[in-house]
Amino acid sequence: MKISPKNRYAGFGMSAFILSTLFASSALAEAISLPQWQTHDFVFNTKNKTAEPFELEFYATFKNEETGKTLNVPAFYNGNDEYVVRIALPEKGKWHYSVVSAASDVNGKSGDVTVATSQNKGKVLIDPQTKTTFRYENGEIYNPSAYELDWLFY
Protein backbone atom coordinates (compact mmCIF):
# COMPACT_ATOMS: atom_id res chain seq x y z
CA MET A 1 0.00 0.00 0.00
CA LYS A 2 1.37 3.33 -1.04
CA ILE A 3 0.98 6.28 1.32
CA SER A 4 0.06 9.45 -0.44
CA PRO A 5 1.27 12.83 0.82
CA LYS A 6 -2.33 13.62 1.85
CA ASN A 7 -2.74 10.80 4.37
CA ARG A 8 0.88 10.50 5.49
CA TYR A 9 0.04 11.98 8.94
CA ALA A 10 -3.46 10.54 9.23
CA GLY A 11 -2.55 8.20 12.10
CA PHE A 12 -0.44 10.82 13.90
CA GLY A 13 -3.45 12.57 15.46
CA MET A 14 -4.71 9.42 17.18
CA SER A 15 -1.20 8.47 18.35
CA ALA A 16 -0.65 11.94 19.80
CA PHE A 17 -4.02 11.75 21.56
CA ILE A 18 -3.22 8.36 23.11
CA LEU A 19 0.24 9.48 24.25
CA SER A 20 -1.05 12.73 25.73
CA THR A 21 -3.78 10.83 27.58
CA LEU A 22 -1.26 8.39 29.02
CA PHE A 23 1.06 11.17 30.20
CA ALA A 24 -1.82 13.22 31.63
CA SER A 25 -3.21 10.27 33.59
CA SER A 26 0.22 9.38 34.97
CA ALA A 27 0.68 12.99 36.11
CA LEU A 28 -2.69 12.92 37.90
CA ALA A 29 -1.99 9.63 39.64
CA GLU A 30 1.39 10.68 40.97
CA ALA A 31 3.12 7.88 42.82
CA ILE A 32 4.55 8.90 46.17
CA SER A 33 7.66 7.20 47.52
CA LEU A 34 8.87 7.94 51.04
CA PRO A 35 11.53 6.62 53.38
CA GLN A 36 10.26 4.93 56.54
CA TRP A 37 9.52 7.39 59.39
CA GLN A 38 9.88 10.42 57.09
CA THR A 39 7.25 13.05 57.88
CA HIS A 40 5.11 13.95 54.87
CA ASP A 41 2.26 16.42 54.42
CA PHE A 42 -0.69 15.41 52.28
CA VAL A 43 -2.38 18.69 51.30
CA PHE A 44 -6.02 18.83 50.23
CA ASN A 45 -7.75 21.96 48.93
CA THR A 46 -11.51 22.23 49.14
CA LYS A 47 -13.99 24.56 47.51
CA ASN A 48 -16.63 23.87 50.16
CA LYS A 49 -16.97 26.97 52.31
CA THR A 50 -17.89 26.49 55.94
CA ALA A 51 -18.38 28.95 58.77
CA GLU A 52 -16.29 26.78 61.11
CA PRO A 53 -13.40 25.28 59.09
CA PHE A 54 -11.69 24.06 62.28
CA GLU A 55 -14.75 21.97 63.17
CA LEU A 56 -15.02 20.18 59.80
CA GLU A 57 -14.66 16.40 60.01
CA PHE A 58 -11.54 15.55 58.01
CA TYR A 59 -9.17 12.61 58.34
CA ALA A 60 -7.34 10.08 56.21
CA THR A 61 -7.16 6.33 56.70
CA PHE A 62 -3.83 4.72 55.79
CA LYS A 63 -3.61 0.94 55.38
CA ASN A 64 -0.48 -1.12 54.79
CA GLU A 65 -1.44 -3.62 52.11
CA GLU A 66 1.17 -6.16 53.30
CA THR A 67 0.64 -6.16 57.07
CA GLY A 68 -2.92 -4.82 57.29
CA LYS A 69 -1.94 -2.13 59.82
CA THR A 70 -4.42 0.76 59.69
CA LEU A 71 -3.88 4.34 60.89
CA ASN A 72 -6.58 7.04 61.10
CA VAL A 73 -4.88 10.42 60.93
CA PRO A 74 -6.82 13.65 61.55
CA ALA A 75 -6.22 16.63 59.29
CA PHE A 76 -5.67 20.18 60.47
CA TYR A 77 -6.97 23.35 58.87
CA ASN A 78 -4.12 25.35 57.37
CA GLY A 79 -6.06 28.39 56.16
CA ASN A 80 -7.18 29.30 52.64
CA ASP A 81 -9.50 26.24 52.42
CA GLU A 82 -6.51 23.92 52.80
CA TYR A 83 -6.40 20.84 55.03
CA VAL A 84 -3.20 18.96 55.82
CA VAL A 85 -2.74 15.35 56.90
CA ARG A 86 0.75 15.01 58.41
CA ILE A 87 2.14 11.53 58.92
CA ALA A 88 5.37 9.56 59.20
CA LEU A 89 4.52 6.03 58.09
CA PRO A 90 6.05 3.48 60.47
CA GLU A 91 6.28 0.38 58.27
CA LYS A 92 7.81 -0.24 54.88
CA GLY A 93 5.62 -1.52 52.06
CA LYS A 94 2.75 -0.24 49.97
CA TRP A 95 0.19 1.91 51.78
CA HIS A 96 -3.19 2.98 50.46
CA TYR A 97 -4.89 6.09 51.84
CA SER A 98 -8.39 7.43 51.49
CA VAL A 99 -9.90 10.67 52.77
CA VAL A 100 -13.04 10.88 54.89
CA SER A 101 -14.44 14.39 55.04
CA ALA A 102 -17.64 16.36 55.33
CA ALA A 103 -16.33 18.39 52.37
CA SER A 104 -17.81 16.49 49.43
CA ASP A 105 -15.19 17.57 46.88
CA VAL A 106 -12.36 15.82 48.76
CA ASN A 107 -14.29 13.00 50.42
CA GLY A 108 -13.17 9.67 49.02
CA LYS A 109 -9.94 10.93 47.44
CA SER A 110 -7.36 8.21 47.60
CA GLY A 111 -3.87 7.26 46.57
CA ASP A 112 -0.93 4.97 47.16
CA VAL A 113 2.35 5.51 48.95
CA THR A 114 5.38 3.24 48.77
CA VAL A 115 7.53 3.28 51.90
CA ALA A 116 11.12 2.04 51.70
CA THR A 117 13.64 1.21 54.42
CA SER A 118 15.65 4.21 55.57
CA GLN A 119 18.32 5.40 57.96
CA ASN A 120 15.72 7.35 59.95
CA LYS A 121 15.30 6.06 63.50
CA GLY A 122 11.68 7.06 64.05
CA LYS A 123 10.05 8.74 67.01
CA VAL A 124 11.35 8.54 70.55
CA LEU A 125 9.08 6.34 72.68
CA ILE A 126 9.05 5.00 76.21
CA ASP A 127 10.53 1.51 76.15
CA PRO A 128 7.52 -0.81 76.56
CA GLN A 129 9.61 -3.43 78.42
CA THR A 130 11.37 -1.31 81.04
CA LYS A 131 9.01 1.70 81.23
CA THR A 132 12.01 3.71 82.52
CA THR A 133 14.10 4.20 79.37
CA PHE A 134 13.56 5.60 75.92
CA ARG A 135 13.94 3.94 72.52
CA TYR A 136 13.58 5.02 68.92
CA GLU A 137 10.92 3.27 66.89
CA ASN A 138 13.61 1.21 65.17
CA GLY A 139 14.60 -0.28 68.56
CA GLU A 140 17.82 1.67 69.22
CA ILE A 141 18.27 3.07 72.72
CA TYR A 142 17.84 6.83 73.05
CA ASN A 143 20.05 8.49 75.66
CA PRO A 144 18.92 12.05 76.29
CA SER A 145 21.71 14.45 77.15
CA ALA A 146 21.17 17.76 78.85
CA TYR A 147 23.43 20.32 80.47
CA GLU A 148 22.53 22.45 83.42
CA LEU A 149 23.97 25.87 82.61
CA ASP A 150 21.55 28.16 84.39
CA TRP A 151 24.34 29.34 86.72
CA LEU A 152 26.06 31.01 83.72
CA PHE A 153 23.28 33.55 83.40
CA TYR A 154 23.07 34.79 87.02
Tab-separated table of N, CA, C and O in Angstrom, residues 32-43 62 73 76 84-91 113 115-116 118 120-124 137:
chain	number	residue	atom	x	y	z
A	32	ILE	N	3.765	8.289	45.104
A	32	ILE	CA	4.547	8.901	46.172
A	32	ILE	C	5.429	7.825	46.781
A	32	ILE	O	4.950	6.758	47.157
A	33	SER	N	6.718	8.106	46.870
A	33	SER	CA	7.664	7.204	47.523
A	33	SER	C	8.310	7.951	48.682
A	33	SER	O	8.769	9.076	48.513
A	34	LEU	N	8.320	7.322	49.837
A	34	LEU	CA	8.872	7.941	51.039
A	34	LEU	C	9.774	6.968	51.773
A	34	LEU	O	9.543	5.760	51.747
A	35	PRO	N	10.779	7.490	52.481
A	35	PRO	CA	11.527	6.617	53.384
A	35	PRO	C	10.712	6.386	54.662
A	35	PRO	O	9.884	7.214	55.042
A	36	GLN	N	10.955	5.267	55.308
A	36	GLN	CA	10.264	4.934	56.544
A	36	GLN	C	10.533	6.010	57.591
A	36	GLN	O	11.641	6.512	57.719
A	37	TRP	N	9.500	6.391	58.324
A	37	TRP	CA	9.522	7.393	59.394
A	37	TRP	C	9.820	8.807	58.907
A	37	TRP	O	10.149	9.686	59.692
A	38	GLN	N	9.686	9.074	57.632
A	38	GLN	CA	9.883	10.420	57.091
A	38	GLN	C	8.541	11.152	57.132
A	38	GLN	O	7.560	10.674	56.569
A	39	THR	N	8.493	12.282	57.789
A	39	THR	CA	7.250	13.048	57.877
A	39	THR	C	6.878	13.595	56.506
A	39	THR	O	7.735	14.111	55.784
A	40	HIS	N	5.599	13.467	56.161
A	40	HIS	CA	5.113	13.953	54.869
A	40	HIS	C	3.755	14.619	55.073
A	40	HIS	O	2.938	14.137	55.854
A	41	ASP	N	3.539	15.724	54.384
A	41	ASP	CA	2.263	16.424	54.423
A	41	ASP	C	1.462	16.102	53.180
A	41	ASP	O	1.932	16.303	52.058
A	42	PHE	N	0.252	15.602	53.367
A	42	PHE	CA	-0.695	15.412	52.278
A	42	PHE	C	-1.636	16.614	52.342
A	42	PHE	O	-2.343	16.794	53.334
A	43	VAL	N	-1.629	17.437	51.308
A	43	VAL	CA	-2.382	18.691	51.304
A	43	VAL	C	-3.606	18.534	50.418
A	43	VAL	O	-3.506	18.087	49.271
A	62	PHE	N	-4.971	5.326	56.476
A	62	PHE	CA	-3.832	4.719	55.793
A	62	PHE	C	-3.821	3.234	56.156
A	62	PHE	O	-3.928	2.884	57.337
A	73	VAL	N	-5.647	9.213	60.621
A	73	VAL	CA	-4.883	10.421	60.927
A	73	VAL	C	-5.759	11.646	60.687
A	73	VAL	O	-6.207	11.882	59.558
A	76	PHE	N	-5.515	18.873	59.834
A	76	PHE	CA	-5.673	20.175	60.475
A	76	PHE	C	-5.912	21.224	59.403
A	76	PHE	O	-5.474	21.089	58.267
A	84	VAL	N	-4.459	19.697	55.905
A	84	VAL	CA	-3.204	18.956	55.819
A	84	VAL	C	-3.280	17.724	56.712
A	84	VAL	O	-3.659	17.805	57.881
A	85	VAL	N	-2.903	16.584	56.138
A	85	VAL	CA	-2.743	15.352	56.896
A	85	VAL	C	-1.237	15.125	56.991
A	85	VAL	O	-0.571	14.959	55.974
A	86	ARG	N	-0.705	15.157	58.198
A	86	ARG	CA	0.746	15.007	58.407
A	86	ARG	C	1.004	13.649	59.053
A	86	ARG	O	0.432	13.336	60.095
A	87	ILE	N	1.880	12.876	58.416
A	87	ILE	CA	2.137	11.526	58.921
A	87	ILE	C	3.560	11.098	58.591
A	87	ILE	O	4.129	11.534	57.592
A	88	ALA	N	4.104	10.244	59.454
A	88	ALA	CA	5.371	9.556	59.197
A	88	ALA	C	5.031	8.065	59.265
A	88	ALA	O	4.792	7.533	60.344
A	89	LEU	N	4.957	7.422	58.130
A	89	LEU	CA	4.518	6.031	58.086
A	89	LEU	C	5.559	5.114	58.725
A	89	LEU	O	6.737	5.177	58.395
A	90	PRO	N	5.117	4.249	59.657
A	90	PRO	CA	6.051	3.481	60.475
A	90	PRO	C	6.528	2.154	59.888
A	90	PRO	O	7.448	1.559	60.435
A	91	GLU	N	5.896	1.680	58.828
A	91	GLU	CA	6.278	0.379	58.267
A	91	GLU	C	6.568	0.517	56.788
A	91	GLU	O	5.908	1.283	56.086
A	113	VAL	N	1.037	5.050	48.519
A	113	VAL	CA	2.350	5.508	48.955
A	113	VAL	C	3.226	4.269	49.133
A	113	VAL	O	2.807	3.293	49.756
A	115	VAL	N	6.588	2.934	50.834
A	115	VAL	CA	7.532	3.278	51.896
A	115	VAL	C	8.700	2.297	51.850
A	115	VAL	O	8.508	1.086	51.864
A	116	ALA	N	9.906	2.851	51.779
A	116	ALA	CA	11.122	2.042	51.704
A	116	ALA	C	11.902	2.148	53.011
A	116	ALA	O	11.733	3.089	53.787
A	118	SER	N	14.819	3.010	55.540
A	118	SER	CA	15.652	4.212	55.565
A	118	SER	C	16.575	4.197	56.771
A	118	SER	O	16.498	3.326	57.630
A	120	ASN	N	16.441	6.662	58.888
A	120	ASN	CA	15.723	7.352	59.954
A	120	ASN	C	15.472	6.382	61.105
A	120	ASN	O	15.253	5.195	60.892
A	121	LYS	N	15.478	6.915	62.327
A	121	LYS	CA	15.303	6.060	63.501
A	121	LYS	C	13.861	6.034	64.000
A	121	LYS	O	13.487	5.172	64.764
A	122	GLY	N	13.062	7.005	63.576
A	122	GLY	CA	11.683	7.059	64.048
A	122	GLY	C	11.543	7.947	65.265
A	122	GLY	O	12.476	8.613	65.703
A	123	LYS	N	10.350	7.930	65.833
A	123	LYS	CA	10.053	8.741	67.013
A	123	LYS	C	10.719	8.152	68.252
A	123	LYS	O	11.032	6.975	68.310
A	124	VAL	N	10.868	8.996	69.251
A	124	VAL	CA	11.353	8.537	70.547
A	124	VAL	C	10.135	8.128	71.375
A	124	VAL	O	9.182	8.888	71.517
A	137	GLU	N	11.831	4.261	67.459
A	137	GLU	CA	10.917	3.273	66.892
A	137	GLU	C	11.645	2.092	66.264
A	137	GLU	O	11.110	0.997	66.197
